[in-house]
Coordinates of C-alpha atoms in Angstrom, one line a residue:
M1 CA -7.1 -72.3 51.3
S2 CA -6.5 -69.2 52.7
A3 CA -8.6 -66.0 52.5
D4 CA -5.4 -64.2 51.1
A5 CA -4.7 -67.0 48.5
V6 CA -8.3 -66.8 47.3
H7 CA -8.1 -63.3 47.1
D8 CA -5.2 -63.7 44.9
L9 CA -6.8 -65.8 42.5
F10 CA -8.4 -64.4 39.1
R11 CA -12.2 -64.9 38.1
S12 CA -14.2 -65.4 35.5
P13 CA -16.6 -62.6 34.2
L14 CA -19.2 -65.3 35.4
H15 CA -18.3 -65.4 38.6
E16 CA -21.7 -63.8 40.2
R17 CA -23.7 -66.5 37.9
H18 CA -21.4 -69.4 39.7
L19 CA -22.4 -67.9 42.9
A20 CA -25.7 -67.5 41.9
L21 CA -26.4 -71.3 41.1
G22 CA -24.6 -72.5 44.3
A23 CA -21.2 -73.5 42.7
K24 CA -18.4 -74.8 44.6
L25 CA -15.2 -72.9 44.1
A26 CA -12.0 -74.4 43.5
A27 CA -8.6 -72.9 42.3
F28 CA -7.4 -74.0 38.7
G29 CA -4.2 -72.4 37.3
G30 CA -4.2 -69.5 39.4
W31 CA -8.4 -68.8 38.6
E32 CA -11.2 -69.4 41.2
M33 CA -13.5 -71.8 38.8
P34 CA -16.7 -73.7 39.5
L35 CA -16.0 -77.4 40.3
E36 CA -19.8 -78.1 40.5
Y37 CA -23.1 -76.9 41.3
A38 CA -25.4 -77.3 43.7
G39 CA -28.3 -79.8 43.1
G40 CA -26.9 -83.1 41.7
G41 CA -22.7 -82.2 40.9
V42 CA -20.7 -84.0 39.2
L43 CA -22.7 -87.2 38.6
R44 CA -25.5 -85.2 37.5
E45 CA -23.7 -82.5 35.1
H46 CA -21.4 -85.8 33.7
A47 CA -24.6 -87.6 32.6
A48 CA -25.7 -84.4 30.7
V49 CA -23.5 -84.0 28.7
R50 CA -23.0 -87.9 27.9
E51 CA -26.8 -87.9 27.1
A52 CA -27.7 -84.2 26.3
A53 CA -25.9 -81.2 26.9
G54 CA -24.1 -79.0 29.4
V55 CA -22.2 -75.5 29.2
F56 CA -18.8 -75.3 31.1
D57 CA -16.9 -71.9 31.9
V58 CA -13.6 -72.6 30.9
S59 CA -12.7 -68.9 30.8
H60 CA -9.3 -69.4 32.9
L61 CA -8.0 -71.2 29.3
G62 CA -5.5 -68.7 28.0
K63 CA -6.0 -66.8 24.7
A64 CA -2.8 -65.7 22.8
R65 CA -2.4 -64.0 19.4
V66 CA 0.4 -63.7 16.9
R67 CA 0.1 -61.5 14.0
G68 CA 2.1 -60.4 11.1
Q69 CA 3.7 -61.6 7.6
G70 CA 4.8 -64.9 8.1
A71 CA 3.0 -65.5 11.6
A72 CA 1.8 -69.2 10.8
A73 CA 5.1 -70.2 9.4
F74 CA 6.7 -68.9 12.6
V75 CA 4.0 -70.6 14.8
N76 CA 5.0 -73.7 12.9
S77 CA 8.4 -73.7 13.3
C78 CA 7.9 -73.5 17.0
L79 CA 5.1 -75.7 18.2
T80 CA 4.8 -79.5 17.3
N81 CA 2.0 -80.2 15.1
D82 CA 2.2 -79.3 11.6
L83 CA -0.1 -76.2 10.4
D84 CA 0.7 -76.9 6.7
R85 CA -1.9 -80.0 7.3
I86 CA -4.8 -77.4 7.8
G87 CA -6.2 -74.4 6.0
P88 CA -7.9 -71.2 7.4
G89 CA -10.9 -71.9 9.5
K90 CA -9.3 -75.0 11.0
A91 CA -8.1 -75.7 14.2
Q92 CA -5.1 -78.0 15.5
Y93 CA -4.2 -79.7 18.7
T94 CA -0.5 -79.3 19.2
L95 CA 2.1 -79.1 21.8
C96 CA 5.0 -76.3 23.1
C97 CA 7.8 -78.4 23.9
D98 CA 11.3 -77.5 25.1
E99 CA 14.4 -78.5 24.0
S100 CA 14.6 -81.6 26.2
G101 CA 11.4 -83.2 24.6
G102 CA 9.1 -81.9 27.5
V103 CA 6.1 -80.5 27.3
V104 CA 5.6 -76.9 28.4
D105 CA 2.0 -76.9 27.4
D106 CA -0.8 -78.6 25.1
L107 CA -2.9 -76.0 23.3
I108 CA -4.9 -75.3 20.5
A109 CA -4.1 -73.1 17.4
Y110 CA -6.8 -71.4 15.2
L111 CA -5.2 -70.8 12.0
F112 CA -7.1 -67.4 10.3
A113 CA -4.7 -66.5 7.7
D114 CA -1.2 -66.9 7.1
D115 CA -0.6 -64.0 9.3
H116 CA -2.9 -64.5 11.8
V117 CA -2.7 -67.6 14.8
F118 CA -4.9 -67.5 17.6
L119 CA -3.7 -69.8 20.3
I120 CA -5.5 -71.3 23.6
P121 CA -3.1 -72.6 25.9
N122 CA -3.7 -73.6 29.6
A123 CA -4.2 -71.2 31.9
A124 CA -1.2 -71.7 34.1
N125 CA 1.0 -72.0 31.2
T126 CA -0.2 -69.1 29.3
A127 CA 2.2 -66.6 30.4
E128 CA 5.4 -68.9 29.5
V129 CA 4.0 -69.9 26.1
V130 CA 3.9 -66.4 25.5
R131 CA 6.9 -65.4 27.0
R132 CA 9.1 -68.2 24.5
L133 CA 6.7 -67.3 21.2
R134 CA 7.8 -63.5 22.0
A135 CA 11.4 -64.2 22.6
A136 CA 11.7 -66.1 19.7
A137 CA 9.5 -64.0 17.2
P138 CA 11.2 -62.1 14.2
E139 CA 11.1 -58.2 14.0
G140 CA 7.4 -57.2 12.6
L141 CA 5.6 -60.4 14.5
T142 CA 3.7 -59.5 17.4
V143 CA 2.6 -62.1 20.2
E144 CA -0.1 -60.7 22.1
D145 CA -1.3 -61.9 25.8
E146 CA -5.1 -61.8 25.7
H147 CA -5.8 -64.1 28.4
R148 CA -8.3 -62.1 30.3
K149 CA -9.9 -60.1 26.8
F150 CA -11.9 -63.2 26.3
A151 CA -14.1 -66.1 27.9
V152 CA -14.5 -69.4 26.6
L153 CA -17.5 -71.4 27.3
A154 CA -17.5 -75.2 26.1
V155 CA -21.1 -76.4 25.3
Q156 CA -20.8 -80.1 24.8
G157 CA -23.4 -82.7 24.6
P158 CA -25.3 -84.8 21.8
S159 CA -27.9 -82.3 21.7
S160 CA -25.7 -79.2 21.5
A161 CA -25.9 -78.4 17.8
D162 CA -29.9 -78.2 18.6
V163 CA -29.1 -75.9 20.9
L164 CA -27.0 -73.5 19.6
G165 CA -28.9 -74.1 16.6
K166 CA -31.8 -72.5 18.0
L167 CA -29.7 -69.4 19.1
G168 CA -28.9 -68.7 15.6
L169 CA -25.4 -69.9 15.7
P170 CA -23.5 -72.1 13.2
T171 CA -23.0 -75.4 13.8
D172 CA -22.7 -77.7 10.5
H173 CA -18.8 -76.9 10.5
D174 CA -16.4 -79.9 10.6
Y175 CA -14.9 -81.2 13.6
M176 CA -11.7 -78.7 14.6
S177 CA -12.8 -76.0 12.3
F178 CA -14.3 -72.7 13.4
A179 CA -16.4 -69.8 12.6
T180 CA -17.4 -66.4 13.6
A181 CA -20.8 -65.1 14.4
R182 CA -22.9 -63.0 16.0
L183 CA -25.3 -63.8 19.2
G184 CA -27.0 -60.4 20.1
E185 CA -24.2 -57.8 20.2
A186 CA -21.2 -60.5 21.0
E187 CA -19.0 -61.3 18.0
L188 CA -17.5 -64.5 18.9
I189 CA -16.0 -67.4 17.5
V190 CA -17.6 -70.9 17.4
C191 CA -15.4 -73.7 17.3
R192 CA -16.1 -77.5 16.9
T193 CA -13.8 -78.4 19.5
G194 CA -14.3 -79.8 23.2
Y195 CA -12.6 -82.0 25.9
T196 CA -15.5 -84.5 26.3
G197 CA -15.6 -86.9 23.4
E198 CA -18.7 -85.9 22.9
H199 CA -20.6 -83.6 19.8
G200 CA -19.7 -80.4 21.0
Y201 CA -18.8 -76.8 20.4
E202 CA -15.9 -73.7 22.4
L203 CA -17.3 -70.3 22.2
V204 CA -14.7 -67.4 22.6
V205 CA -16.1 -64.8 23.5
P206 CA -15.3 -60.9 23.8
W207 CA -15.2 -60.4 28.3
D208 CA -17.7 -58.0 28.5
D209 CA -20.4 -60.1 26.5
A210 CA -19.6 -63.5 28.2
L211 CA -22.5 -63.0 30.7
A212 CA -25.1 -62.3 27.6
V213 CA -24.0 -65.7 25.9
W214 CA -24.1 -67.5 29.2
D215 CA -27.7 -66.5 30.0
A216 CA -28.8 -67.5 26.5
I217 CA -27.1 -70.9 26.6
V218 CA -28.6 -71.4 30.0
G219 CA -32.0 -69.8 29.3
A220 CA -32.1 -72.5 26.5
G221 CA -32.0 -75.4 29.1
V222 CA -28.6 -76.7 28.9
Q223 CA -27.0 -77.8 32.3
P224 CA -24.3 -75.4 33.7
C225 CA -21.0 -78.0 34.2
G226 CA -18.3 -77.4 36.5
L227 CA -14.7 -78.6 36.1
G228 CA -15.1 -81.6 38.1
A229 CA -17.2 -83.4 35.4
R230 CA -15.1 -82.0 32.9
D231 CA -12.1 -84.2 34.5
T232 CA -14.2 -87.3 34.8
L233 CA -15.2 -86.7 31.1
R234 CA -11.7 -86.3 29.7
T235 CA -10.6 -89.3 31.5
E236 CA -12.8 -91.5 30.6
M237 CA -11.9 -90.4 26.8
G238 CA -8.0 -90.5 27.5
Y239 CA -7.6 -87.1 26.9
P240 CA -4.1 -85.7 28.9
L241 CA -4.1 -83.0 31.4
H242 CA -1.0 -80.8 31.3
G243 CA 0.7 -81.1 34.5
Q244 CA -0.4 -84.9 35.0
D245 CA -0.2 -86.7 31.7
L246 CA 2.0 -84.3 30.1
S247 CA 4.6 -82.3 31.2
L248 CA 8.3 -81.0 31.2
D249 CA 9.0 -84.8 32.5
I250 CA 6.6 -86.7 30.3
S251 CA 7.1 -86.4 26.8
P252 CA 4.5 -86.6 23.5
V253 CA 6.3 -89.8 22.9
Q254 CA 6.0 -91.5 26.1
A255 CA 2.0 -89.9 26.5
R256 CA 1.6 -91.7 23.1
S257 CA 0.7 -87.8 21.6
G258 CA 3.0 -88.6 18.5
W259 CA 0.1 -87.9 16.1
A260 CA 0.6 -84.5 17.5
V261 CA 3.8 -84.0 16.4
G262 CA 4.9 -82.9 12.5
W263 CA 7.7 -85.7 12.5
S264 CA 9.0 -84.3 9.1
K265 CA 8.7 -80.7 9.6
P266 CA 12.4 -79.1 9.6
A267 CA 11.8 -77.4 12.9
F268 CA 10.3 -77.3 16.2
W269 CA 11.2 -76.9 19.5
G270 CA 12.2 -80.3 21.0
R271 CA 12.4 -81.9 17.7
D272 CA 16.1 -83.6 18.3
A273 CA 15.5 -84.8 21.4
L274 CA 11.7 -86.1 20.1
L275 CA 13.3 -88.3 17.4
A276 CA 16.2 -89.3 19.5
E277 CA 13.7 -90.8 21.8
K278 CA 11.2 -92.3 19.1
A279 CA 14.1 -94.1 17.5
A280 CA 15.4 -95.5 20.8
G281 CA 12.0 -96.3 21.9
P282 CA 10.6 -94.6 25.0
R283 CA 11.5 -96.0 28.6
R284 CA 7.7 -95.7 29.3
V285 CA 4.7 -94.9 28.0
L286 CA 1.1 -93.8 29.1
R287 CA -1.7 -96.5 29.3
G288 CA -5.2 -97.2 30.4
L289 CA -6.3 -98.9 33.3
E290 CA -9.6 -100.2 34.2
L291 CA -10.5 -101.3 37.7
T292 CA -11.8 -104.9 38.2
G293 CA -12.4 -104.7 41.8
R294 CA -13.6 -101.5 44.0
G295 CA -12.0 -98.1 44.3
I296 CA -11.2 -95.0 42.9
P297 CA -7.7 -94.5 41.3
R298 CA -6.2 -91.1 41.9
G299 CA -2.8 -90.0 40.5
H300 CA 0.7 -90.7 41.4
M301 CA -0.6 -94.1 42.6
P302 CA 2.1 -97.4 42.6
V303 CA 1.2 -99.7 39.5
Y304 CA 2.8 -103.2 40.2
A305 CA 2.8 -106.7 38.0
G306 CA 3.2 -109.2 40.8
D307 CA 5.7 -107.9 43.5
Q308 CA 7.2 -105.6 40.8
A309 CA 6.6 -102.0 40.6
I310 CA 6.5 -101.0 36.9
G311 CA 5.0 -97.8 37.3
E312 CA 2.5 -95.2 38.7
T313 CA -0.7 -93.5 37.7
T314 CA -1.0 -89.9 36.3
S315 CA -4.6 -89.4 36.1
G316 CA -7.6 -91.7 38.1
T317 CA -11.3 -91.1 38.9
F318 CA -14.5 -93.2 39.1
S319 CA -16.2 -93.2 35.6
P320 CA -19.7 -92.2 36.0
T321 CA -20.7 -93.7 32.9
K322 CA -19.1 -97.4 33.4
K323 CA -19.4 -97.3 36.8
V324 CA -15.8 -98.4 37.5
G325 CA -12.6 -96.8 38.5
I326 CA -10.0 -95.7 35.7
A327 CA -6.9 -94.5 35.3
L328 CA -4.2 -93.2 32.8
A329 CA -0.7 -94.9 34.0
L330 CA 2.8 -94.6 32.8
I331 CA 4.1 -97.8 32.6
D332 CA 7.6 -99.1 32.1
T333 CA 8.4 -100.7 28.7
A334 CA 10.6 -103.0 30.3
A335 CA 7.9 -104.6 32.2
G336 CA 6.7 -105.9 28.8
I337 CA 2.9 -105.1 30.0
A338 CA 0.6 -105.4 26.7
D339 CA -3.1 -104.5 26.3
G340 CA -5.5 -107.0 27.9
D341 CA -2.9 -107.8 30.9
L342 CA -3.8 -107.6 34.5
V343 CA -1.9 -105.5 37.0
Q344 CA -2.2 -103.9 40.4
I345 CA -2.6 -100.3 41.6
D346 CA -2.3 -99.7 45.2
V347 CA -4.7 -97.7 46.4
R348 CA -4.3 -96.2 49.7
G349 CA -2.2 -99.1 50.7
R350 CA -4.8 -101.8 49.1
R351 CA -3.9 -103.2 45.8
I352 CA -6.8 -103.7 43.2
E353 CA -6.5 -105.6 40.0
A354 CA -6.9 -103.6 36.9
K355 CA -6.9 -104.4 33.3
V356 CA -4.8 -102.6 31.1
V357 CA -6.7 -101.1 27.9
K358 CA -6.3 -98.8 25.2
P359 CA -8.2 -95.8 25.8
P360 CA -11.1 -94.6 25.4
F361 CA -12.5 -96.5 28.3
V362 CA -16.0 -94.6 26.7
Q363 CA -16.7 -94.7 22.9
P364 CA -16.6 -90.9 21.6
S365 CA -18.9 -89.2 19.4
V366 CA -16.9 -86.3 18.2
R367 CA -16.4 -87.4 14.7

């Protein structure tokens, strides 16, 4: 990457902390973020989250707020999941689709009240999600882009509750719920969410307070983790990454994310197209593949059944937990492939056998 390109990237309020920890930095959604830290790298950081706790700076994630009378009803008429299924103080995974049924972004909606919804989209898609909501919003509703008003710190792992509890933060709320709290001078949101499959929390922190909160967490002995470990952890769970496993070309029906669609709702963006695809059956579906031989799959590698090309990987990595290569792949439904079948992935010109499995590849502990 050129010096000019690096200069154009946004930086987290924790950038200097990352440099001091010897982080290897990389571009993510227009932000310069830590990929891994000196002294162990991805494998050590991955293990810390599975065995104890790790903290991720995910401040590149977007933040947007919808306020005004009927804000929740408006958001519910736009995004796929059904906000009526939850109440204030709860969070919900949902999708922003276009009229073709393709996925503009996947995001978390925090329901504060009927007139107040906070959204966390992906970094690269925040501006587009905000643009679409603003264009559709009726008079009296405001849609604010608060991307650089807040940082987000994800504390994940089986000991995450103990760590945050010792810092005086609430930890006993249910999965996909949130509570407001204070840590020193910082007012923050503590949400029981995450992208690792482990018990964990995501803290939404005012930008100017991020350093103090980070220092308190790391000072409590929590391992700093980069986005490399975040990717191996989420892939082990089969969690989709927008732009790879979900996109404008990969619908929630194809990605097996239909559980995040309120099918009985009268309106949401892409409803007609998705109902039609669901009724007809998708031409391809996302499946898990676990290699039986040596190799590390990546995205966009062909998948074969015998001599027949039947699909392509969307995400792939080495599983530090299982010590094998794993992948998500879009497989043609016409191929008749089922869980337990054997296929082959073309890994740089070498076909490696893989078993079709239903994710997660590793048993989650989030519930």
